[in-house]
Coordinates of C-alpha atoms in Angstrom, one line a residue:
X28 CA 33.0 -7.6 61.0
X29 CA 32.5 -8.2 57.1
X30 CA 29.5 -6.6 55.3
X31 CA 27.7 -10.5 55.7
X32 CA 25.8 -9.2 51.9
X33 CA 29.4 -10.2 50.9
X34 CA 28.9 -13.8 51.5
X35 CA 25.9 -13.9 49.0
X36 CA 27.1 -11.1 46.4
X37 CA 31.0 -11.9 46.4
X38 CA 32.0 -14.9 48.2
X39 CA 34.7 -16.1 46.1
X40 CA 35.9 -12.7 45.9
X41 CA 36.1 -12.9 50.2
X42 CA 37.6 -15.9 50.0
X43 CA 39.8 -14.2 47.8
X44 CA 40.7 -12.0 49.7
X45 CA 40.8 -13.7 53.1
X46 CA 43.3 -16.3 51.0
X47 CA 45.9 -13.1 51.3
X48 CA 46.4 -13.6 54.9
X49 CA 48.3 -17.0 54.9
X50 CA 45.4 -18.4 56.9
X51 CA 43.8 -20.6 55.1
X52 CA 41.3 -22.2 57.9
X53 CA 39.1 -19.4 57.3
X54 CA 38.1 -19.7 54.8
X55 CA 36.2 -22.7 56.1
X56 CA 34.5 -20.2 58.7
X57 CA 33.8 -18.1 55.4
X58 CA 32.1 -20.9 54.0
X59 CA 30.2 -22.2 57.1
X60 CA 29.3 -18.4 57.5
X61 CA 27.6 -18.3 53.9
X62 CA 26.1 -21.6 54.6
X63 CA 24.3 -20.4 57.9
X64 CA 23.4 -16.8 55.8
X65 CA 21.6 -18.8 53.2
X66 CA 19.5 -20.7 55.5
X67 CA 18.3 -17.3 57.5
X68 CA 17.4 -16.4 54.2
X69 CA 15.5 -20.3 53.6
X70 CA 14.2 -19.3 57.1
X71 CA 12.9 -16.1 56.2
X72 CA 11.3 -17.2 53.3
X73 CA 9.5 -19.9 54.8
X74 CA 8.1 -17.7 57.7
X75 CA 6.7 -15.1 55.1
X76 CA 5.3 -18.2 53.1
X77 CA 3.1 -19.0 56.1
X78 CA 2.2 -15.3 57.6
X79 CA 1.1 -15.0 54.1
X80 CA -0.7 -18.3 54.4
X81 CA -2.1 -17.1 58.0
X82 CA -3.4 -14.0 56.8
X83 CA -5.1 -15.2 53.8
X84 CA -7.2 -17.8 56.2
X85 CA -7.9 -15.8 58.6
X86 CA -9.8 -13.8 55.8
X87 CA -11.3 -17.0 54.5
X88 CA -12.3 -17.8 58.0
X89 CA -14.7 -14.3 58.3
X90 CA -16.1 -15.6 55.0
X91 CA -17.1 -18.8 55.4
X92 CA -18.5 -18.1 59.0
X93 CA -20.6 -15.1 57.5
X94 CA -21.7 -17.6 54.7
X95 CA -22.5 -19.8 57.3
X96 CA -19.7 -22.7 56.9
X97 CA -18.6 -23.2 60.1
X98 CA -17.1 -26.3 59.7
X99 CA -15.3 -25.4 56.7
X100 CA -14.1 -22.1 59.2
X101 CA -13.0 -24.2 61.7
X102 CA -10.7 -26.8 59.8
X103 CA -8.8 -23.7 58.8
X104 CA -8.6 -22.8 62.4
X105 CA -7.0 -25.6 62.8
X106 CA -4.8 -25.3 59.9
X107 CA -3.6 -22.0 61.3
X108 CA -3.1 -23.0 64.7
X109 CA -0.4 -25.9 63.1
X110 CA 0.9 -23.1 61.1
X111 CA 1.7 -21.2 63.8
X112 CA 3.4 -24.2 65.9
X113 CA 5.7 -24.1 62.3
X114 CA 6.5 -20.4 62.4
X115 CA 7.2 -20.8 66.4
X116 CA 9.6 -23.5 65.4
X117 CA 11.4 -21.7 62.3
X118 CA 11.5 -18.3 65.2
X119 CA 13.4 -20.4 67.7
X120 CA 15.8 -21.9 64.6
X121 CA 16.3 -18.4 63.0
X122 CA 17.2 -17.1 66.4
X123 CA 20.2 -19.9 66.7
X124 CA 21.2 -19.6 63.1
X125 CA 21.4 -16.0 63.4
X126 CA 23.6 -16.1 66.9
X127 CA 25.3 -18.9 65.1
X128 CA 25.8 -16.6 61.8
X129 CA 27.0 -13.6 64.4
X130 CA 29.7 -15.8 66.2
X131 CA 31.2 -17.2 63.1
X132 CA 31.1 -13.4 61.8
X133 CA 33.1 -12.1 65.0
X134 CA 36.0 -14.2 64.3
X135 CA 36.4 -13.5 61.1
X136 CA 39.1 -10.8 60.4
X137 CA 38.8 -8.0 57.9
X138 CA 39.8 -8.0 54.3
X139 CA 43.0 -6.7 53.5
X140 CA 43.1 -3.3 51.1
X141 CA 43.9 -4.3 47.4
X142 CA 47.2 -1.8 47.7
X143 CA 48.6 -3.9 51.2
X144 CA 51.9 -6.1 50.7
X145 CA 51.2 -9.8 50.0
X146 CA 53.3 -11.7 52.0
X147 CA 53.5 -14.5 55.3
X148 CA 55.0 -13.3 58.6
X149 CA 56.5 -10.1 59.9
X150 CA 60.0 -10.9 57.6
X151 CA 57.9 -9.9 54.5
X152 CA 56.6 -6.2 55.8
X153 CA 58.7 -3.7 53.5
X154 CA 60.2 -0.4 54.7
X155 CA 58.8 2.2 52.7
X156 CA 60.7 5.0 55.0
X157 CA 63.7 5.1 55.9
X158 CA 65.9 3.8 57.8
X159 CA 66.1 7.5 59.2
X160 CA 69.6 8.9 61.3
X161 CA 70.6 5.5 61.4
X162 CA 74.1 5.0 61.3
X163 CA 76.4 1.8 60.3
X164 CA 78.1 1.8 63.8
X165 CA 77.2 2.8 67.2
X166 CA 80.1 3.5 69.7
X167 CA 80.2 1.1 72.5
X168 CA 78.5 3.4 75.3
X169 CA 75.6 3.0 73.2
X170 CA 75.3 -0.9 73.0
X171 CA 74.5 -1.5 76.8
X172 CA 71.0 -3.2 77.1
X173 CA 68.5 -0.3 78.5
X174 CA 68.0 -2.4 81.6
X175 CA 71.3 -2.5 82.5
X176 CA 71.7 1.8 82.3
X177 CA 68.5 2.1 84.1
X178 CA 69.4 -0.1 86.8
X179 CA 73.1 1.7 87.1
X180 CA 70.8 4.9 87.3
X181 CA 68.4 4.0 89.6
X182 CA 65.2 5.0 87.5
X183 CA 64.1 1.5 86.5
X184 CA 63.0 -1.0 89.9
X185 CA 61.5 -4.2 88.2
X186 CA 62.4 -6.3 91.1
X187 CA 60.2 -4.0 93.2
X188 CA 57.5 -3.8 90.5
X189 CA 57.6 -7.9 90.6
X190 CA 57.0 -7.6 94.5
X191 CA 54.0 -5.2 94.4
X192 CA 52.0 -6.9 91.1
X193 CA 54.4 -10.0 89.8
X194 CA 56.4 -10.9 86.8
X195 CA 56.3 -8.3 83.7
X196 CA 55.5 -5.6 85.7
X197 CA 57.4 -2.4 85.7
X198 CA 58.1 0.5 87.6
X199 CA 60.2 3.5 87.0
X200 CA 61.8 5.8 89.7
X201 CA 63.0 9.4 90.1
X202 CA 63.9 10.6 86.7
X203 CA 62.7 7.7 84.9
X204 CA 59.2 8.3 86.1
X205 CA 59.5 12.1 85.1
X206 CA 60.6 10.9 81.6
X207 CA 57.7 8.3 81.4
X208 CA 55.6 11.4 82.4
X209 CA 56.9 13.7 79.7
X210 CA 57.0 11.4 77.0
X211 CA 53.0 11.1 77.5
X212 CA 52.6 14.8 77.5
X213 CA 55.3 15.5 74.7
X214 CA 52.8 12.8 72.6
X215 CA 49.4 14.7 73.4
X216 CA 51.0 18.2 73.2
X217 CA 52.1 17.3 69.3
X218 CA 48.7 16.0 68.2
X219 CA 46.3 18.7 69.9
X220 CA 45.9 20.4 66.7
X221 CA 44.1 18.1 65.5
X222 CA 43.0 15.7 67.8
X223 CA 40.3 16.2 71.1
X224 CA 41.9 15.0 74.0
X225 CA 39.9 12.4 75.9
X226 CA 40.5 10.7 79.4
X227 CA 38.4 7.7 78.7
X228 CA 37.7 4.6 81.1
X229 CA 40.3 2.0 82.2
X230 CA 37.7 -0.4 82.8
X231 CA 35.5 -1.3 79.8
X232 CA 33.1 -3.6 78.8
X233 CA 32.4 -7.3 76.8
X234 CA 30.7 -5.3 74.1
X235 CA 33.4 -2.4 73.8
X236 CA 36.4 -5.0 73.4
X237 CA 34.0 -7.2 71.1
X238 CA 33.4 -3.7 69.0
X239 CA 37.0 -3.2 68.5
X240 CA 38.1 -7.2 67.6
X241 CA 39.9 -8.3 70.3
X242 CA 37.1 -10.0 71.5
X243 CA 36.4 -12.7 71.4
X244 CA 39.7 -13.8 69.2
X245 CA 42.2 -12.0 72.1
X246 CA 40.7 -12.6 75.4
X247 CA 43.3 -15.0 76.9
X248 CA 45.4 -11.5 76.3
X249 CA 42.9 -9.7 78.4
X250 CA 42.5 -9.3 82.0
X251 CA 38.8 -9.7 82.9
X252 CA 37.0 -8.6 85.7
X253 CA 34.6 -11.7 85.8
X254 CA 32.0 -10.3 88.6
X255 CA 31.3 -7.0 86.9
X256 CA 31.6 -7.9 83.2
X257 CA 34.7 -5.8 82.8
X258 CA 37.9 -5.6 81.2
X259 CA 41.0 -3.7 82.0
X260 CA 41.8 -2.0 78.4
X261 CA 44.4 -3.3 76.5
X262 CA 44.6 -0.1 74.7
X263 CA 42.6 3.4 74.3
X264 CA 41.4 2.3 70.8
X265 CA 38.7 0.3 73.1
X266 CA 37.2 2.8 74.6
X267 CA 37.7 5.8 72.1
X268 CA 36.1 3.4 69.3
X269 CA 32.7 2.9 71.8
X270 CA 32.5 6.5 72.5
X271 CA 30.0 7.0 69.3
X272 CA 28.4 2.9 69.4
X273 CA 24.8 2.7 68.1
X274 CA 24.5 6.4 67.3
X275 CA 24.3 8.0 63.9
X276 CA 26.8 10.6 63.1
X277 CA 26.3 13.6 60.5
X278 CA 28.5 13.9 58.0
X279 CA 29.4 17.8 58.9
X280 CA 30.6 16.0 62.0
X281 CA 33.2 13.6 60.4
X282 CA 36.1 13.1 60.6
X283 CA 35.4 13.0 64.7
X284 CA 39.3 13.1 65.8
X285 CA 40.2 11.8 69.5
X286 CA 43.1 11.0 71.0
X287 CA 44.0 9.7 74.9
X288 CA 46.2 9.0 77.5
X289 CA 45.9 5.5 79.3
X290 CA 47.5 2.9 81.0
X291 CA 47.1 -0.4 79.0
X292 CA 46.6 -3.7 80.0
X293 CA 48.0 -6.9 78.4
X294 CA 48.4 -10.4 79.5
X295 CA 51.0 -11.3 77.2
X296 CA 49.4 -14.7 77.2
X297 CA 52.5 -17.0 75.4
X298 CA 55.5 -14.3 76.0
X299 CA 57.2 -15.5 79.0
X300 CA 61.0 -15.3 77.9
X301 CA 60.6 -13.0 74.9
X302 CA 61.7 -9.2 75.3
X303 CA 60.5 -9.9 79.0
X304 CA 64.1 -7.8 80.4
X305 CA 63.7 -3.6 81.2
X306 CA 60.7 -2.5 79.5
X307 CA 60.2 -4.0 76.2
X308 CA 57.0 -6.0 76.9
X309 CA 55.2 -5.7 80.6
X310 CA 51.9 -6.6 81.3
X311 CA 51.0 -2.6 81.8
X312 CA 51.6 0.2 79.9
X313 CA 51.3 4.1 79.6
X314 CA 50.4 5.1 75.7
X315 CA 49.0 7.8 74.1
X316 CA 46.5 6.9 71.0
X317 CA 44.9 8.9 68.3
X318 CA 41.6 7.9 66.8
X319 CA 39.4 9.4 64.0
X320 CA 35.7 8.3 62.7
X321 CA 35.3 8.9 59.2
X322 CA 33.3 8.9 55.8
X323 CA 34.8 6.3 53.1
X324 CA 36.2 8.9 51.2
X325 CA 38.2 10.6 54.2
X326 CA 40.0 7.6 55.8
X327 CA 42.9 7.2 53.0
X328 CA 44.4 11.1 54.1
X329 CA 43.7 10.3 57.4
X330 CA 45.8 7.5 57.3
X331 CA 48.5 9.4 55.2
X332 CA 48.3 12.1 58.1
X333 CA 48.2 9.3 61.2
X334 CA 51.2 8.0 59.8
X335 CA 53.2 11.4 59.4
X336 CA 52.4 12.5 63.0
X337 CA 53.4 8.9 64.3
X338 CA 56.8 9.3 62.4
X339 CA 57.5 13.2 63.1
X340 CA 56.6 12.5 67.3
X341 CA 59.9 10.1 66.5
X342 CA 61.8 12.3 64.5
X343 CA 61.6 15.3 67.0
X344 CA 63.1 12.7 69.5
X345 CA 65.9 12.7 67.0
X346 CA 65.4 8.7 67.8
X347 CA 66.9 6.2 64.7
X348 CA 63.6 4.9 62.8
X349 CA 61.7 3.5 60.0
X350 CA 58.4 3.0 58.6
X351 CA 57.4 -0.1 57.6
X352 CA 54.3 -1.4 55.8
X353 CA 52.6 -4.3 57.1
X354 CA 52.3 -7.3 54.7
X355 CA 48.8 -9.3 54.9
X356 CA 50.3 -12.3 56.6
X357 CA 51.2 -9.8 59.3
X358 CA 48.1 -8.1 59.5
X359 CA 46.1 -8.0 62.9
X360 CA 42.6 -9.0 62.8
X361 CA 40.6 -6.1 62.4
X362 CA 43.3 -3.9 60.0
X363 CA 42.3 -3.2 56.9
X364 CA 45.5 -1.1 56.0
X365 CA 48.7 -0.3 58.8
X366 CA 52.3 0.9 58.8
X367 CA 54.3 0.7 61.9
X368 CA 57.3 3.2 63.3
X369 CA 60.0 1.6 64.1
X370 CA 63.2 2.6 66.1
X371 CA 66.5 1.4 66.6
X372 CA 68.1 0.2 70.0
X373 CA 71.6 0.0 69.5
X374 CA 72.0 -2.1 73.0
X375 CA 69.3 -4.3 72.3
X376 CA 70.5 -4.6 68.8
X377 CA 66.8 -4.2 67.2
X378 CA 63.9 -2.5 66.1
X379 CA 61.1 -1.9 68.2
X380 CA 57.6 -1.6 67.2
X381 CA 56.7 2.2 69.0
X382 CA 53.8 3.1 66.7
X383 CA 50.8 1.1 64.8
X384 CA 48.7 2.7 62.9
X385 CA 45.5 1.5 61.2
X386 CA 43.0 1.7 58.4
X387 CA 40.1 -0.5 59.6
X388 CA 37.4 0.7 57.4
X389 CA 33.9 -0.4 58.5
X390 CA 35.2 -3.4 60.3
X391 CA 34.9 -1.9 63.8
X392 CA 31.9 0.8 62.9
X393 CA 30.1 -3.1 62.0
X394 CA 30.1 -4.5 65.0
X395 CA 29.6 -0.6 67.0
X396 CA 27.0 -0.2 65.0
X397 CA 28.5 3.1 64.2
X398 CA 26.6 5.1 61.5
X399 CA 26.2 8.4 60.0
X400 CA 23.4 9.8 57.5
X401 CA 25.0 12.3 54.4
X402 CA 23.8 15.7 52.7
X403 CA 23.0 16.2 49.2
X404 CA 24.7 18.8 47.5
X405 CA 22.1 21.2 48.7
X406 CA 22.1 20.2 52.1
X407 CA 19.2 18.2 52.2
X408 CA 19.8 15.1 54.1
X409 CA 20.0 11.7 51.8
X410 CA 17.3 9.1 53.2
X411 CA 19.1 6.2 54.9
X412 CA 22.6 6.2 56.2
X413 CA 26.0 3.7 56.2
X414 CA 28.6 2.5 58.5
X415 CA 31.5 4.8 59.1
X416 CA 35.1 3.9 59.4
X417 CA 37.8 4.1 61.9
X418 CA 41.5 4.5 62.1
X419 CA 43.4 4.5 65.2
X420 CA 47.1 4.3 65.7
X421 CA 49.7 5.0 68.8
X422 CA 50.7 8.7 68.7
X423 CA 53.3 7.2 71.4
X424 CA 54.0 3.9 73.4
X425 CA 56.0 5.1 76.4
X426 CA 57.8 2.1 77.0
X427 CA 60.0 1.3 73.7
X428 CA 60.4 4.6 73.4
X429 CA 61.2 5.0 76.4
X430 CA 64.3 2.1 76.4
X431 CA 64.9 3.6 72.7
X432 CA 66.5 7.0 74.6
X433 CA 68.4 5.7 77.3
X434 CA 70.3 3.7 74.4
X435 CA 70.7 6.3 72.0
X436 CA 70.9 8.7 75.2
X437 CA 73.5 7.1 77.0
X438 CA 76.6 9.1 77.4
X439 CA 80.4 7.3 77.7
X440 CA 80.5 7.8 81.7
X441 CA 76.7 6.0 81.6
X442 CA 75.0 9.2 82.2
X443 CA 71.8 9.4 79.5
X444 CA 71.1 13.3 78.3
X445 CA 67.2 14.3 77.8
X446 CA 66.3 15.2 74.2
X447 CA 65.7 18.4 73.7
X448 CA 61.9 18.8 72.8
X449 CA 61.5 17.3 76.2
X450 CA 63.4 19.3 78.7
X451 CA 59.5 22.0 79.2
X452 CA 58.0 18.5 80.7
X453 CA 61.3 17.2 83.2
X454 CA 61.2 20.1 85.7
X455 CA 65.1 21.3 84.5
X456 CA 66.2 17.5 84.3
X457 CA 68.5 17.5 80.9
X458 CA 70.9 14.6 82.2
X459 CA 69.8 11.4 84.4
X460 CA 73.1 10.6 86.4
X461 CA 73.4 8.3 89.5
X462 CA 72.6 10.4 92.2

C-alpha cells in the first residue's frame, strides 16, 4: 500500500499522481482515506489528553488522601473512572477507524514512477524495442491458428482437458508436453546465474495474496479454498514475495534474487469468448518467475536487468518480439514501473503478452511488512530501518510462448521444428510430426 504519512504530508501531490491512472474514483478513496487518517490522529490526541489527565489525578488523589481530603480524593475517583469509560470508548472507535483506514488503504493502487508513459488503455503503451525479426509478410504455412497445428499433430487435447476439469482448461500430449516441459527448464536454466531457484507452495494464504495486491481487488480471479483459508496461486510472485513477510533483512543481504517454477491459477472471471481457442488464456498455467527484494537505490538496474533477461529468453527462441512500456492507464494495481515482452503469432495475427515485468517499489514490502536495517559507512548498523522494494516479472509464460513456436515453427507440410536452444530438454525431439 501507499506510505499513509502521504496523505497528511503530500496529499494533493497523491492525488496527483493517482489522477495519472485514468481512474478518477480514487481519488475519492484518497480523500476518504485522509479523512479517516486525520481522525486517528484526533483520536490519538484525545486519548493522550486524558492518560495525561488520569495520571495527574491519580497523583492528586495520594495527596489529598495523605492530607486528609478524602472527599476531595474521591470526586476525582470518580472523575477518573468517567475518564476511563471515555478512553474505552475512543479505543473501540480507533480500532474501527484504523481497520477502516487499512481497507480503504488496500484498495488503493500504487503511484505511478514520474518517468512512466501518461496515457488511457493498453493502445497508449509505447514500444521502446523493437519490433525484433519481425518481417512484413509471413508465408502462408505460418498463418494457421496454433490450435489448429496442434490438433493436426496430436500434442494439444482441450476437449479432453474440458472432460477432466471443464472449459479453459488445457492439456498437452506427447511432444507438446515435452515442449511445455523444456520451455520451463530452458526459462530457469537462463536465469540461474543470478537468481535462487525456489519450489514454493501452490496453495497460499489470504495474507500472502493480500501482500502482493491481488487481494482483495482480484479475488473473483482467484480460486479459493474456503474451508482452509487458502488460495490456489495465480502466480509465483505470491508466494516468493511472502517468503521474507515481517522479517527485517540486512542490507549485505539485498538484493535477495529468487526465481520459481509453478503452475498458476486464474479464473479469468469476465473472459469467456476472448483468446479462449488453443492456449492463449486457460484457467491454469505453467510459468517460470523471477523475483528480487531490494534497497531503494538498487531496484532501477534490477529492473533494467529483469527486463533484458525477459527479452534475451525470447530472443534465443529466435521468436518475433517487442518491448513495450506500459502507460499509467495500463498499469496494474500494485506497479510502480513495468515493460512487457511481446511476440508475434503470425496465425493468430497478434502480439501476445509472454513476459511482465515490474517495479513495485515499497508497495508490496508495505503491506509484507518487509523491512531491512542499513550500515554506516563503517559498518556500524544505522538505528531504525525502512521498507524494501520488490520487482518480480515472468522469466517465461509457457503457454503464449508456447503457441508463439508452433506458428513461427510450423513447416509447409504442417510439421513444427524445435528451436535450437531447446533440443538438450526434448529427449532428441527437433521436429513434432503426426505420428
Amino acid at each position: 500500500m501507499i506510505d499513509q504519512r502521504l496523505l497528511r504530508t503530500d496529499l494533493d501531490g497523491v492525488k496527483a499522481a493517482l489522477l495519472r491512472r485514468n481512474r478518477p474514483a480514487v481519488i475519492d478513496d484518497v480523500a476518504h482515506a485522509a479523512r479517516l487518517d486525520a481522525r486517528l490522529r484526533d483520536i490519538q490526541a484525545e486519548r493522550d489528553d486524558i492518560r495525561a489527565r488520569v495520571n495527574s489525578i491519580s497523583k492528586e488523589v495520594g495527596q489529598l488522601h495523605r492530607n486528609g481530603k478524602s472527599d476531595e480524593a474521591q470526586a476525582l475517583q470518580a472523575e477518573s473512572k468517567d475518564l476511563g469509560g471515555t478512553e474505552s470508548v475512543l479505543a473501540g472507535e480507533y480500532e474501527e477507524v484504523s481497520a477502516a483506514l487499512r481497507d480503504r488503504l488496500l484498495g488503493i493502487p500504487n503511484l505511478p514512477h514520474a518517468a512512466a508513459p501518461d496515457g488511457v488503455s493498453e493502445d497508449d503503451n509505447p514500444v521502446v524495442t523493437g519490433p525484433i525479426a519481425h518481417h512484413s509478410t509471413y508465408p502462408e504455412w505460418q498463418r494457421v491458428p496454433h490450435w489448429e497445428t496442434a490438433v493436426e499433430l496430436g500434442i494439444l487435447d482441450n476437449e479432453r482437458a474440458a472432460k477432466i476439469s471443464g472449459s479453459m482448461f488445457t492439456m498437452q500430449r506427447g511432444a507438446g508436453a515435452t515442449l511445455a516441459r523444456a520451455l520451463c527448464q530452458f526459462g530457469l536454466d537462463q536465469n540461474a546465474d543470478a537468481h535462487e531457484e525456489v519450489r514454493p507452495p501452490s496453495l497460499v494464504s489470504t495474507a500472502t495474496l493480500t501482500a502482493t495486491g491481488q487481494l482483495p481487488k482480484f479475488a473473483d480471479d482467484a480460486y479459493a479454498i474456503e474451508r482452509d483459508d487458502l488460495w490456489a496461486s495465480p502466480t509465483a510472485e505470491a508466494p516468493l514475495t511472502s517468503i521474507y513477510a515481517n522479517e527485517v533483512l540486512d542490507d549485505t543481504e539485498l538484493p535477495i534474487r529468487l526465481m520459481a517454477h509453478s503452475s498458476s491459477y486464474r479464473r479469468e472471471a469476465g473472459s469467456a469468448g476472448r483468446d479462449t481457442r488453443g492456449m492463449l488464456r486457460s484457467h491454469e498455467f505453467d510459468k517460470v518467475e523471477m523475483m528480487a527484494y531490494a534497497a531503494p537505490e538498487q531496484a532501477p538496474g534490477l529492473l533494467d536487468d529483469m527486463v533484458q533477461r525477459s527479452e534475451r529468453v525470447i530472443a534465443a527462441l529466435q521468436l518475433p518480439y517487442r518491448v513495450i512500456e506500459i502507460c499509467t492507464g495500463d498499469m496494474g494495481q500494485s506497479h510502480h514501473r513495468s515493460f512487457d515482452v511481446e511476440v508475434y503469432a503470425p496465425g493468430a495475427d497478434a502480439w501476445l503478452e509472454v513476459s511482465s515485468v515490474s517495479w513495485l517499489g515499497d508497495y508490496q514490502a508495505r503491506r509484507a511488512n518487509i523491512r531491512f536495517r542499513r550500515h554506516d559507512e563503517n559498518g556500524k548498523l544505522i538505528k531504525g530501518s525502512e521498507f524494501a522494494h520488490t520487482l518480480n516479472g515472468s522469466a517465461l509464460a509457457v503457454p503464449r510462448v508456447w503457441a508463439a513456436i508452433i506458428e513461427n515453427y510450423r513447416n509447409e507440410d504442417g510439421s513444427v521444428t524445435v528451436p535450437d536452444v531447446l533440443h538438450p530438454y526434448m529427449r532428441g525431439i527437433t521436429r513434432i510430426t503426426v505420428d
